[in-house]
Short mmCIF file of N, CA and C in Angstrom, two decimals:
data_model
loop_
_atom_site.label_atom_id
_atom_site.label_comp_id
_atom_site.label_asym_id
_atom_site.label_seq_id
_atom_site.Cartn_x
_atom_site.Cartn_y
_atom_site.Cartn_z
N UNK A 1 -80.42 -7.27 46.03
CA UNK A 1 -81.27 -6.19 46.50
C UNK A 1 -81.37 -5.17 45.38
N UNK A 2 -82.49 -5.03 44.88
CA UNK A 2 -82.58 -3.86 43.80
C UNK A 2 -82.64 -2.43 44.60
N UNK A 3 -81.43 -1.58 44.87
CA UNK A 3 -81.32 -0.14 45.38
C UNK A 3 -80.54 0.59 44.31
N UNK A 4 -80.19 1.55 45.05
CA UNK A 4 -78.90 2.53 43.82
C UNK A 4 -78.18 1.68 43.87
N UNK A 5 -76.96 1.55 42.94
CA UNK A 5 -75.75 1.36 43.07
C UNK A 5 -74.82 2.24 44.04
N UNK A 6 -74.99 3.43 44.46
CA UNK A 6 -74.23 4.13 45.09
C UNK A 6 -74.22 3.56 46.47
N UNK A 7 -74.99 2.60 46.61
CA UNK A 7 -75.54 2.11 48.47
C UNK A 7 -74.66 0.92 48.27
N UNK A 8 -75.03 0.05 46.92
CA UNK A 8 -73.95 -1.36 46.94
C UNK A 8 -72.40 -1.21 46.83
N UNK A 9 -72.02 -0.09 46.11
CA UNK A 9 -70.46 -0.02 46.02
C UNK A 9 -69.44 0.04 46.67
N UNK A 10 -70.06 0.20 48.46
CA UNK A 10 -69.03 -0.48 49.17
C UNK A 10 -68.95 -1.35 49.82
N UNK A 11 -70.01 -2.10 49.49
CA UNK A 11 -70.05 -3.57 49.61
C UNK A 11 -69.09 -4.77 48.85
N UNK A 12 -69.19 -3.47 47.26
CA UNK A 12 -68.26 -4.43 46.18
C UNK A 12 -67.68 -4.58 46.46
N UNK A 13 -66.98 -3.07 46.98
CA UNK A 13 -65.60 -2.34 46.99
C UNK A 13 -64.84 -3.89 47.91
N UNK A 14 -65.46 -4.06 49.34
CA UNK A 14 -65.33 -4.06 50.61
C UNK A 14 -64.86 -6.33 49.99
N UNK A 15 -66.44 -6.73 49.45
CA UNK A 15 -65.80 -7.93 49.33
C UNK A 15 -64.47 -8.61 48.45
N UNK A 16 -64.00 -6.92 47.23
CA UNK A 16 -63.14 -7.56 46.18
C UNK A 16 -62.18 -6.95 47.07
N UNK A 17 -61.93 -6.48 48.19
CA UNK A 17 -60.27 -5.61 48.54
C UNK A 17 -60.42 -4.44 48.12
N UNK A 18 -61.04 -3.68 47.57
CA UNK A 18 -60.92 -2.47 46.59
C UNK A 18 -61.17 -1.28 47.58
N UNK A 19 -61.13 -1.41 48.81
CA UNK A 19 -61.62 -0.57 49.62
C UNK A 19 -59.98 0.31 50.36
N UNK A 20 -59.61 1.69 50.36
CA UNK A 20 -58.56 2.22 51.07
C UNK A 20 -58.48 1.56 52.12
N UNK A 21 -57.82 1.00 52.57
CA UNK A 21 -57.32 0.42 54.14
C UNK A 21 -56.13 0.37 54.14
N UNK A 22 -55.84 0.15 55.30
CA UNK A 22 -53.94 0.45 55.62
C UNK A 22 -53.75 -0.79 55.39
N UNK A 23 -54.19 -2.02 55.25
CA UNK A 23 -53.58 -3.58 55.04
C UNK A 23 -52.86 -3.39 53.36
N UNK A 24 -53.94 -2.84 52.22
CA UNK A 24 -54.51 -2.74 51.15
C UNK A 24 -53.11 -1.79 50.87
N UNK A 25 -52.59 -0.43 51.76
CA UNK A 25 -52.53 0.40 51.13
C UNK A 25 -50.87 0.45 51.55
N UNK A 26 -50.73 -0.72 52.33
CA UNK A 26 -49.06 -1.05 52.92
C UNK A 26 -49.03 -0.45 53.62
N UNK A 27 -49.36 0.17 54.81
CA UNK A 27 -49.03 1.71 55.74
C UNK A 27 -48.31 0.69 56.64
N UNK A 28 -47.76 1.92 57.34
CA UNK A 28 -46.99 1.03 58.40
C UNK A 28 -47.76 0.37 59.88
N UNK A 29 -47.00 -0.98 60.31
CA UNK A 29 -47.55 -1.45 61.05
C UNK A 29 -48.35 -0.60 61.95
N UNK A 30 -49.60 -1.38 62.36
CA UNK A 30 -50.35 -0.44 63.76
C UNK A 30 -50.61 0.96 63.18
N UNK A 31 -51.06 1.46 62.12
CA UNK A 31 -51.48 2.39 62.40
C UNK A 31 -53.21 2.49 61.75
N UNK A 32 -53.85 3.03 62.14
CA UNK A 32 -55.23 3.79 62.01
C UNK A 32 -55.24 4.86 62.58
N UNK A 33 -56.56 5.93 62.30
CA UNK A 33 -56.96 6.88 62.72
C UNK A 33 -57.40 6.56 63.86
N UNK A 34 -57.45 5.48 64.78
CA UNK A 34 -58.36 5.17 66.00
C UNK A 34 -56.95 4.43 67.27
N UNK A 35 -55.84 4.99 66.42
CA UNK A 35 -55.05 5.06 67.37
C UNK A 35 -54.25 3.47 66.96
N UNK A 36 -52.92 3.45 67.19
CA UNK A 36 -52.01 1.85 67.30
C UNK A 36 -53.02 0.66 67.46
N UNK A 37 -52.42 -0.19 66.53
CA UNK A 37 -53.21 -1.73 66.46
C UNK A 37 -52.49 -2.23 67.56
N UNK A 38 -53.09 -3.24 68.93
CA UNK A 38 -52.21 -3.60 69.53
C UNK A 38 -51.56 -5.16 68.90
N UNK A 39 -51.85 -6.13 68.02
CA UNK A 39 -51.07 -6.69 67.47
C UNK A 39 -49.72 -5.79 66.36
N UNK A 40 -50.05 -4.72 66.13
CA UNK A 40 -49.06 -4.33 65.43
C UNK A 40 -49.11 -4.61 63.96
N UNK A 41 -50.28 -5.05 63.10
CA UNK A 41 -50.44 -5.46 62.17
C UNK A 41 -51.13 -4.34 61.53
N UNK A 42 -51.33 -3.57 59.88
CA UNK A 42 -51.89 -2.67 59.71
C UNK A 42 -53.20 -3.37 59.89
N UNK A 43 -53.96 -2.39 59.71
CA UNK A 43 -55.47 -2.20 59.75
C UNK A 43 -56.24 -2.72 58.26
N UNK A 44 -56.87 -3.81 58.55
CA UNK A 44 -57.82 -4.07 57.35
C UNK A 44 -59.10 -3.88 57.28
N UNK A 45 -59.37 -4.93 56.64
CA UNK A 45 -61.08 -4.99 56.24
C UNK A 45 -61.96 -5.01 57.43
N UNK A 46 -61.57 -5.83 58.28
CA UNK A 46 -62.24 -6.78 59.55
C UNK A 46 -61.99 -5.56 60.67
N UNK A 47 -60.85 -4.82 60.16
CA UNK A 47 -61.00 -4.11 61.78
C UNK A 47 -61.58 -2.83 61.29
N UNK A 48 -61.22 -2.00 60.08
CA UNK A 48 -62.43 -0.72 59.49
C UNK A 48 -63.65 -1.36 59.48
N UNK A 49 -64.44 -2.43 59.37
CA UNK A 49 -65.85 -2.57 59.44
C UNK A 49 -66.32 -3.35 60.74
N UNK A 50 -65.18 -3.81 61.45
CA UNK A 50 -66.04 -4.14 62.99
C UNK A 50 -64.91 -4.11 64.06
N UNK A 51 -63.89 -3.80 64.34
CA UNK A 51 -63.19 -3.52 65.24
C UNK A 51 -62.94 -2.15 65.83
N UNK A 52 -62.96 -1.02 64.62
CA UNK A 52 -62.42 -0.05 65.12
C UNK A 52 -63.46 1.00 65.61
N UNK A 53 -63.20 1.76 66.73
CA UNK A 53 -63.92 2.44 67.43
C UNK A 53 -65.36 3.11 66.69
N UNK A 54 -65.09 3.58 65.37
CA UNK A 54 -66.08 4.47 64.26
C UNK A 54 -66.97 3.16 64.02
N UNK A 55 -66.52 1.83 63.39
CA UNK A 55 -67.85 1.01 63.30
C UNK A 55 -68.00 0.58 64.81
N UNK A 56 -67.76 0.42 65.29
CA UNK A 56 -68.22 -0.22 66.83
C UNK A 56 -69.56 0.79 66.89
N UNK A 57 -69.45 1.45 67.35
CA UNK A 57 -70.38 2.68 67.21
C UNK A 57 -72.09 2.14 66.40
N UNK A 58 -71.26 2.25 65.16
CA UNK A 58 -72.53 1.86 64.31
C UNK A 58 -73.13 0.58 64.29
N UNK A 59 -72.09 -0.72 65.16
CA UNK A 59 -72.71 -1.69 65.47
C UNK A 59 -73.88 -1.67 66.64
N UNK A 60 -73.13 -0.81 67.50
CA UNK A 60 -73.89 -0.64 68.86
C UNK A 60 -75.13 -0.13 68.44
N UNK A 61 -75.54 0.73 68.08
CA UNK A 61 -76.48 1.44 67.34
C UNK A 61 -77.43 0.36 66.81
N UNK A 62 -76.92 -1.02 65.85
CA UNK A 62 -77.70 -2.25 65.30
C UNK A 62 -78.13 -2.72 66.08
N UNK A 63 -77.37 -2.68 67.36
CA UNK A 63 -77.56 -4.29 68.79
C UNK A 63 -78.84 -3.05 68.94
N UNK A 64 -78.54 -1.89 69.99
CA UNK A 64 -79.49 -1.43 70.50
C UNK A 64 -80.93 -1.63 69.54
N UNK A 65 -81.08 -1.25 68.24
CA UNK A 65 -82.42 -1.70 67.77
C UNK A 65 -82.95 -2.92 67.66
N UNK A 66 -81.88 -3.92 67.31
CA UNK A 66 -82.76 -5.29 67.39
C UNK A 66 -82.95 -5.95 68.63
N UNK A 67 -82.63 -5.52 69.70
CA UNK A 67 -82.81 -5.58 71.30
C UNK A 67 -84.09 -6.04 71.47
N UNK A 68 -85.41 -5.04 70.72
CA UNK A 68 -86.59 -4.85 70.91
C UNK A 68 -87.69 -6.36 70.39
N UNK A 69 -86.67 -7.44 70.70
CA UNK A 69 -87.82 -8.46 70.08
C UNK A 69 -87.32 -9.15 68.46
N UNK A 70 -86.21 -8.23 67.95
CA UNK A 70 -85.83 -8.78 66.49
C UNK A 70 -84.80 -10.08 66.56
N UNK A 71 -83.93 -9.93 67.87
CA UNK A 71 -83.09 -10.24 67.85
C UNK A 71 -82.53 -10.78 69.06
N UNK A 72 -82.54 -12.30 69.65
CA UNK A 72 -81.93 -12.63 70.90
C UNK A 72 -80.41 -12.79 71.20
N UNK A 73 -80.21 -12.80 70.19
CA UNK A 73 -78.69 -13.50 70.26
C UNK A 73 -77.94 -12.59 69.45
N UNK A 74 -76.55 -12.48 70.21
CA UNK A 74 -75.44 -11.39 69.57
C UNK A 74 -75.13 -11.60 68.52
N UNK A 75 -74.86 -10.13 67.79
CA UNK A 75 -74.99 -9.59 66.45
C UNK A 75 -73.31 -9.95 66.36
N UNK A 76 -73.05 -10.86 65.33
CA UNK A 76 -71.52 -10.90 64.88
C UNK A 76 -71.30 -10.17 63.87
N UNK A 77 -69.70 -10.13 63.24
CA UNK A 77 -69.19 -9.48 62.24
C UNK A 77 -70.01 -10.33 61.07
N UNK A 78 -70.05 -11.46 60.92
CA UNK A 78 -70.27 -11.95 59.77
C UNK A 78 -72.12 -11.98 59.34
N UNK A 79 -72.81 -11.61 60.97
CA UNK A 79 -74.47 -11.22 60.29
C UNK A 79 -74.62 -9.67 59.67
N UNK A 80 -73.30 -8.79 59.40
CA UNK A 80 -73.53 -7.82 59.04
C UNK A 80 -72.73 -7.50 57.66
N UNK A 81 -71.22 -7.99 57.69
CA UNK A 81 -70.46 -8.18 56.69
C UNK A 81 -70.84 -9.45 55.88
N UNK A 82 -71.57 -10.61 56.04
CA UNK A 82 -72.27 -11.56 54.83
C UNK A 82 -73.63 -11.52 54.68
N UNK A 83 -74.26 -10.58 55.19
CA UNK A 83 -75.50 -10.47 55.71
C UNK A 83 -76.52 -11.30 55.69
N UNK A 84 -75.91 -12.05 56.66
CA UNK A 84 -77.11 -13.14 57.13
C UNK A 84 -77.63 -12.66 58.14
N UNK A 85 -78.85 -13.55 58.37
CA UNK A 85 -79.46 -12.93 59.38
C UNK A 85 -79.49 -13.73 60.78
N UNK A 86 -79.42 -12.62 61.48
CA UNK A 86 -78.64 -13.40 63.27
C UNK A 86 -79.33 -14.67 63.25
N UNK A 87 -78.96 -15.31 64.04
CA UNK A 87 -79.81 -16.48 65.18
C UNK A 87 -80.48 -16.05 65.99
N UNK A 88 -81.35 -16.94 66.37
CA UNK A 88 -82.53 -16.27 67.46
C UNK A 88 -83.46 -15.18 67.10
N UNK A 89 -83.30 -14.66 65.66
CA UNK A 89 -84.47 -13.99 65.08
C UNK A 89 -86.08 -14.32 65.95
N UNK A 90 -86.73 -13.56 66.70
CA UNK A 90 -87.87 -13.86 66.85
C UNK A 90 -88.97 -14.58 65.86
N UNK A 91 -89.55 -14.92 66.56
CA UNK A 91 -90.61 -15.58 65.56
C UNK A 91 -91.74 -15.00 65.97
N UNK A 92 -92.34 -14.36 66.67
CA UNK A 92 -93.17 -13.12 66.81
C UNK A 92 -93.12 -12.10 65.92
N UNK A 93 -91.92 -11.69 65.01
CA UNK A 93 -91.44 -10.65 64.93
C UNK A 93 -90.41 -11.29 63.90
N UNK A 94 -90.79 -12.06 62.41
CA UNK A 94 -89.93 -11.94 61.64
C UNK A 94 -89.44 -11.16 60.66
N UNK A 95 -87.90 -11.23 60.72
CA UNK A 95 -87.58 -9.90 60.16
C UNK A 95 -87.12 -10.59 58.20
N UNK A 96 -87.29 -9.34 57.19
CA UNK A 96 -86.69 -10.57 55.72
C UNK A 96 -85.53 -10.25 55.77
N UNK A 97 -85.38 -10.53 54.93
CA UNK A 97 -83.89 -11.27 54.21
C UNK A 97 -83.52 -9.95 53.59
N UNK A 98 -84.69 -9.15 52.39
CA UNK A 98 -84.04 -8.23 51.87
C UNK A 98 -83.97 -6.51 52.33
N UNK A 99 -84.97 -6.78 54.10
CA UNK A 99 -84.89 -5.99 55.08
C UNK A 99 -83.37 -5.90 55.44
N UNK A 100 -82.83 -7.29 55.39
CA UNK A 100 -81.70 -7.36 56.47
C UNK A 100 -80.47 -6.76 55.98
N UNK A 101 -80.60 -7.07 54.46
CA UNK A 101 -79.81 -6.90 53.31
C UNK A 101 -79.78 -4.92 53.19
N UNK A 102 -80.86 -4.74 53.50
CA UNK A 102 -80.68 -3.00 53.12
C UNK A 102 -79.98 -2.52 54.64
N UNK A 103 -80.61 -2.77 55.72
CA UNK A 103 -80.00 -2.68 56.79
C UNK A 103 -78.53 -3.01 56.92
N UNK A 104 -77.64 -4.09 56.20
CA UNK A 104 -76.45 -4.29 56.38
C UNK A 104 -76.17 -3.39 55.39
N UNK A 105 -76.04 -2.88 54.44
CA UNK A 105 -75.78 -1.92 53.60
C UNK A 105 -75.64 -0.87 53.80
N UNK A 106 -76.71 -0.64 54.68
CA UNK A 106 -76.63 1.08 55.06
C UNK A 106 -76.02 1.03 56.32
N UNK A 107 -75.75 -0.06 57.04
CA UNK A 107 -74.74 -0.01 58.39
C UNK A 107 -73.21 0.02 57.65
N UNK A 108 -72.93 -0.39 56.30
CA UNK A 108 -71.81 -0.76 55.74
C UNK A 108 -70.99 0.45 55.36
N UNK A 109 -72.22 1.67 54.68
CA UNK A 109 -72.46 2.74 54.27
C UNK A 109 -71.50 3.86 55.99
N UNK A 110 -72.43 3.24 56.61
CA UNK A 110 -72.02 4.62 57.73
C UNK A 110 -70.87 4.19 57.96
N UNK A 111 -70.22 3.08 58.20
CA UNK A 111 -68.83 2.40 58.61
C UNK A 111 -68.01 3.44 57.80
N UNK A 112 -68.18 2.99 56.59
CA UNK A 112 -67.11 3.62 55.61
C UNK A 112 -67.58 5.21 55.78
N UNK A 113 -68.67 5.98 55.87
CA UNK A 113 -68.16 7.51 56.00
C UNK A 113 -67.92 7.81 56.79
N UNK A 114 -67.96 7.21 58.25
CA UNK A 114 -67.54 7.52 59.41
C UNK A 114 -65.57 7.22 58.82
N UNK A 115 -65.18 5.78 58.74
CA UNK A 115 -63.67 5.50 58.64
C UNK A 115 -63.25 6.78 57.65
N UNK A 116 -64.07 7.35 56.35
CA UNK A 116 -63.17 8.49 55.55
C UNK A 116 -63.20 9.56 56.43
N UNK A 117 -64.10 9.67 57.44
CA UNK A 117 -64.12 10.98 58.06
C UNK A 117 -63.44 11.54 58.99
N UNK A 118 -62.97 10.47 59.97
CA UNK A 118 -61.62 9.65 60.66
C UNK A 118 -60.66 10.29 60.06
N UNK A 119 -60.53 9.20 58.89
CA UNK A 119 -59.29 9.44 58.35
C UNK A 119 -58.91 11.43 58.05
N UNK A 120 -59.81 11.97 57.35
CA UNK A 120 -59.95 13.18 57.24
C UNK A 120 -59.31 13.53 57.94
N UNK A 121 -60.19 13.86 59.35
CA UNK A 121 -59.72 14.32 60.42
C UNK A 121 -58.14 14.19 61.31
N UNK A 122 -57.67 13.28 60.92
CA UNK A 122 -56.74 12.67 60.89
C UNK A 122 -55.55 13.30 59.96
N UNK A 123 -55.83 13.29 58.94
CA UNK A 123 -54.56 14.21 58.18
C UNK A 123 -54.84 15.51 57.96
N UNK A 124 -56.27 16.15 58.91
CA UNK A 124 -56.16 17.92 59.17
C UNK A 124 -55.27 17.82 60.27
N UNK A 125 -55.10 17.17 61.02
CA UNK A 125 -54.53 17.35 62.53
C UNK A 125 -52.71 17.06 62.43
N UNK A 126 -52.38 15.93 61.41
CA UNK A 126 -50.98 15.94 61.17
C UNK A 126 -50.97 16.83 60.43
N UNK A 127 -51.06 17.64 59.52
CA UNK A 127 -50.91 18.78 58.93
C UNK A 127 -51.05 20.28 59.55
N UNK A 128 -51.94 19.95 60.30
CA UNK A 128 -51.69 20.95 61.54
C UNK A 128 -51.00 20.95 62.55
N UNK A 129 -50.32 19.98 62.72
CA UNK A 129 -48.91 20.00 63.44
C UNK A 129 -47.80 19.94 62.71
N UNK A 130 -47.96 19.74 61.60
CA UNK A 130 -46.65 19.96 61.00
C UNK A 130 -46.61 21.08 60.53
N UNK A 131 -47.57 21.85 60.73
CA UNK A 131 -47.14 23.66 60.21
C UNK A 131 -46.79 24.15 61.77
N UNK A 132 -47.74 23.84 62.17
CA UNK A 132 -47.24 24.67 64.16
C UNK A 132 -45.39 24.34 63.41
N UNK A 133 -45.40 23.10 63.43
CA UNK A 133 -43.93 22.38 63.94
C UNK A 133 -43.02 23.63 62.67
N UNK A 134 -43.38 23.67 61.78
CA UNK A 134 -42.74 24.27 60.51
C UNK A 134 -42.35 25.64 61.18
N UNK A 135 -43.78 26.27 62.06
CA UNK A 135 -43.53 27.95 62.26
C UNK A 135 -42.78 28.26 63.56
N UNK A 136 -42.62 26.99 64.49
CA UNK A 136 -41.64 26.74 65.54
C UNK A 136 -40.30 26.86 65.02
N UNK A 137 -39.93 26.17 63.90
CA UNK A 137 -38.37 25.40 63.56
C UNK A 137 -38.20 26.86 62.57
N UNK A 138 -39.21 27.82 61.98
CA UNK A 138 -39.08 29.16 61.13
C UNK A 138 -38.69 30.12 62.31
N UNK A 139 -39.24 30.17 63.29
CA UNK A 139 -39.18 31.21 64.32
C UNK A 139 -37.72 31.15 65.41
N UNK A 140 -37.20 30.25 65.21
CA UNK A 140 -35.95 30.01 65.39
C UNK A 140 -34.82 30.03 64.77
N UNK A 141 -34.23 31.26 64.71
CA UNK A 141 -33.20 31.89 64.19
C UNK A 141 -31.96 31.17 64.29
N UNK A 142 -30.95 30.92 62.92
CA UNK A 142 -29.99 30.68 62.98
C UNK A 142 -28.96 31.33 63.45
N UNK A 143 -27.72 30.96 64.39
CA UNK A 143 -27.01 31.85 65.33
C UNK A 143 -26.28 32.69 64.84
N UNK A 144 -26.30 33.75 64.91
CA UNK A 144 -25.62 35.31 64.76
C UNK A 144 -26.62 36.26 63.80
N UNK A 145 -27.55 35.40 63.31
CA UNK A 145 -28.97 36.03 62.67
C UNK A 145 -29.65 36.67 63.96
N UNK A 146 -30.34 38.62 63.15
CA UNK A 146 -31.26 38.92 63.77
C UNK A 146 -32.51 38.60 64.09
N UNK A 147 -33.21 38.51 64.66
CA UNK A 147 -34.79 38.31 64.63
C UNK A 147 -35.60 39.68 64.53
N UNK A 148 -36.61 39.46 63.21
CA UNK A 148 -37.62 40.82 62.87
C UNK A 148 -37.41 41.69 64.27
N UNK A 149 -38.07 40.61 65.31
CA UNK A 149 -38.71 41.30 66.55
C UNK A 149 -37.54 42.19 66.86
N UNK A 150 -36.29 42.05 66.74
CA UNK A 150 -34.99 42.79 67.14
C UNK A 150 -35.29 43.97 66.90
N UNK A 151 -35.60 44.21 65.85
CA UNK A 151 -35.65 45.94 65.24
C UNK A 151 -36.84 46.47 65.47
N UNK A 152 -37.63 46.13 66.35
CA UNK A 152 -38.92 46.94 66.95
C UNK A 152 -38.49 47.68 68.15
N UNK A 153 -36.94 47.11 69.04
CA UNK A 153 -36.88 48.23 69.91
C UNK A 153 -35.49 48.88 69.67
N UNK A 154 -34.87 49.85 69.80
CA UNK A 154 -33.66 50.16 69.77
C UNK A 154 -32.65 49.37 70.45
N UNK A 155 -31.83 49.12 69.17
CA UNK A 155 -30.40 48.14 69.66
C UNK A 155 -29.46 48.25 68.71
N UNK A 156 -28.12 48.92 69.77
CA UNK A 156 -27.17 49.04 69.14
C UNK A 156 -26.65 48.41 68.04
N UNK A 157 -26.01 49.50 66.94
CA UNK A 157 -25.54 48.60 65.71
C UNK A 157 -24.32 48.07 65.71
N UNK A 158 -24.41 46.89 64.92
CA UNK A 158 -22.83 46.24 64.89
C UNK A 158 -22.09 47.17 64.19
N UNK A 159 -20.75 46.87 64.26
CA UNK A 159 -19.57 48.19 63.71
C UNK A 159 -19.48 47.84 62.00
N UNK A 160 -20.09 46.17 61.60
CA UNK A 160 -20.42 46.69 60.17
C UNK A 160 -22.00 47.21 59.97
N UNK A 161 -22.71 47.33 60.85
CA UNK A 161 -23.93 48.31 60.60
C UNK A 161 -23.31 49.53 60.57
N UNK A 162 -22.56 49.95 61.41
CA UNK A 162 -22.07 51.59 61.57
C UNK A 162 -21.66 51.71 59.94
N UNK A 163 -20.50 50.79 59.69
CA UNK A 163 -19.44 51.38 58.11
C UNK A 163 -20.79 51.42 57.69
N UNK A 164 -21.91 50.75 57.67
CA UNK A 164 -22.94 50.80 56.34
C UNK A 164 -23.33 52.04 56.36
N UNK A 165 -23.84 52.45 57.42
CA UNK A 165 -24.14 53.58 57.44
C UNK A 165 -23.49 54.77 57.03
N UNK A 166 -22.64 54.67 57.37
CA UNK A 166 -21.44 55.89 56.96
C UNK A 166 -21.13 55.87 55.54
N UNK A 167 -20.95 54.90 55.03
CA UNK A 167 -21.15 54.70 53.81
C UNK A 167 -22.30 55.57 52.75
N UNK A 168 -23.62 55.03 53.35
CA UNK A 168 -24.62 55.71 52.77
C UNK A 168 -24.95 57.55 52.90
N UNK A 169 -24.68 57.42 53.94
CA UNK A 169 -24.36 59.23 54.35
C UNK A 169 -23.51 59.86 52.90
N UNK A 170 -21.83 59.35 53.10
CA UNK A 170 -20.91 59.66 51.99
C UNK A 170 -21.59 59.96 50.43
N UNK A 171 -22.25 58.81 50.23
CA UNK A 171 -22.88 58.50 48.87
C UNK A 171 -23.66 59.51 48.60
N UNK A 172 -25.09 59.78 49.82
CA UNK A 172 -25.80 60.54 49.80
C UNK A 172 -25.20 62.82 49.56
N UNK A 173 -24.03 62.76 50.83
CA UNK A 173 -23.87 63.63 50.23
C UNK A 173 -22.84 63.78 48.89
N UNK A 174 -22.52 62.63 48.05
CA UNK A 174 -22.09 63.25 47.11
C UNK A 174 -22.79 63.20 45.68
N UNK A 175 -23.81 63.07 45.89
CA UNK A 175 -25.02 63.19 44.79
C UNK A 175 -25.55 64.91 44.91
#
């Protein structure tokens, strides 16, 4: 397909491995941004471009348009990730090859900014709980430590607050 390169590169990315995924990137079992794998296996290629909730989406989106006469028969992973073109293509209504080819590209395209955007979202939200969690575990005073808030209302001083004091008085008047 003669387009940018910026439209094919995650296609490259996607057929050499070169693409961030948790299979790719060792993460620990079951995890994605779309919540625990229920085999327990990380997340690869097959499930960032047609399993997980963000491409599902953008598949549904494919079915619903070729609904209209392009397309009788269900849209698999492999008429979009090898981009062939479905079965049951109308013949009223044929669709090309290098139609199908830009169309799987730019469905390939939204997969992957939807999965970085995921992911994004995803390490604003653990990072935003790990500061809550940080200003929880800060706001909890080690035992016999004051807390700021202590000295906003009057409360008696300990008897080495008193010597301090007395102390400073002494000092003061002997200057």
């Amino acid at each position: 397909v003669r387009w940018d390169n910026n439209f094919k590169e995650v296609y490259w990315r996607l057929v050499l491995n070169g693409l961030a995924c948790g299979e790719r990137l060792h993460q620990q079992p079951g995890e994605c941004v779309c919540g625990p794998r229920p085999n327990g296996m990380p997340a690869g290629r097959r499930h960032h471009f047609w399993d997980c909730p963000v491409a599902q989406s953008v598949s549904e989106m494919l079915k619903q348009q070729l609904v209209g006469g392009w397309c009788c028969g269900a849209l698999r992973p492999h008429h979009v990730l090898f981009m062939e073109l479905p079965r049951g293509v109308s013949t009223a209504c044929t669709l090309h090859k290098g139609v199908w080819r830009v169309v799987c590209l730019a469905a390939l395209n939204a997969m992957d900014l939807g999965r970085r955007a995921a992911c994004q979202i995803s390490v604003q939200q653990k990072q935003q709980r790990a500061a809550t969690a940080a200003a929880l575990r800060a706001a909890a005073a080690p035992r016999g430590q004051l807390l700021i808030t202590d000295m906003f209302h009057p409360a008696p001083l300990t008897p080495s607050q008193l010597q301090h004091q007395q102390q400073v008085r002494q000092r003061q008047q002997l200057r």
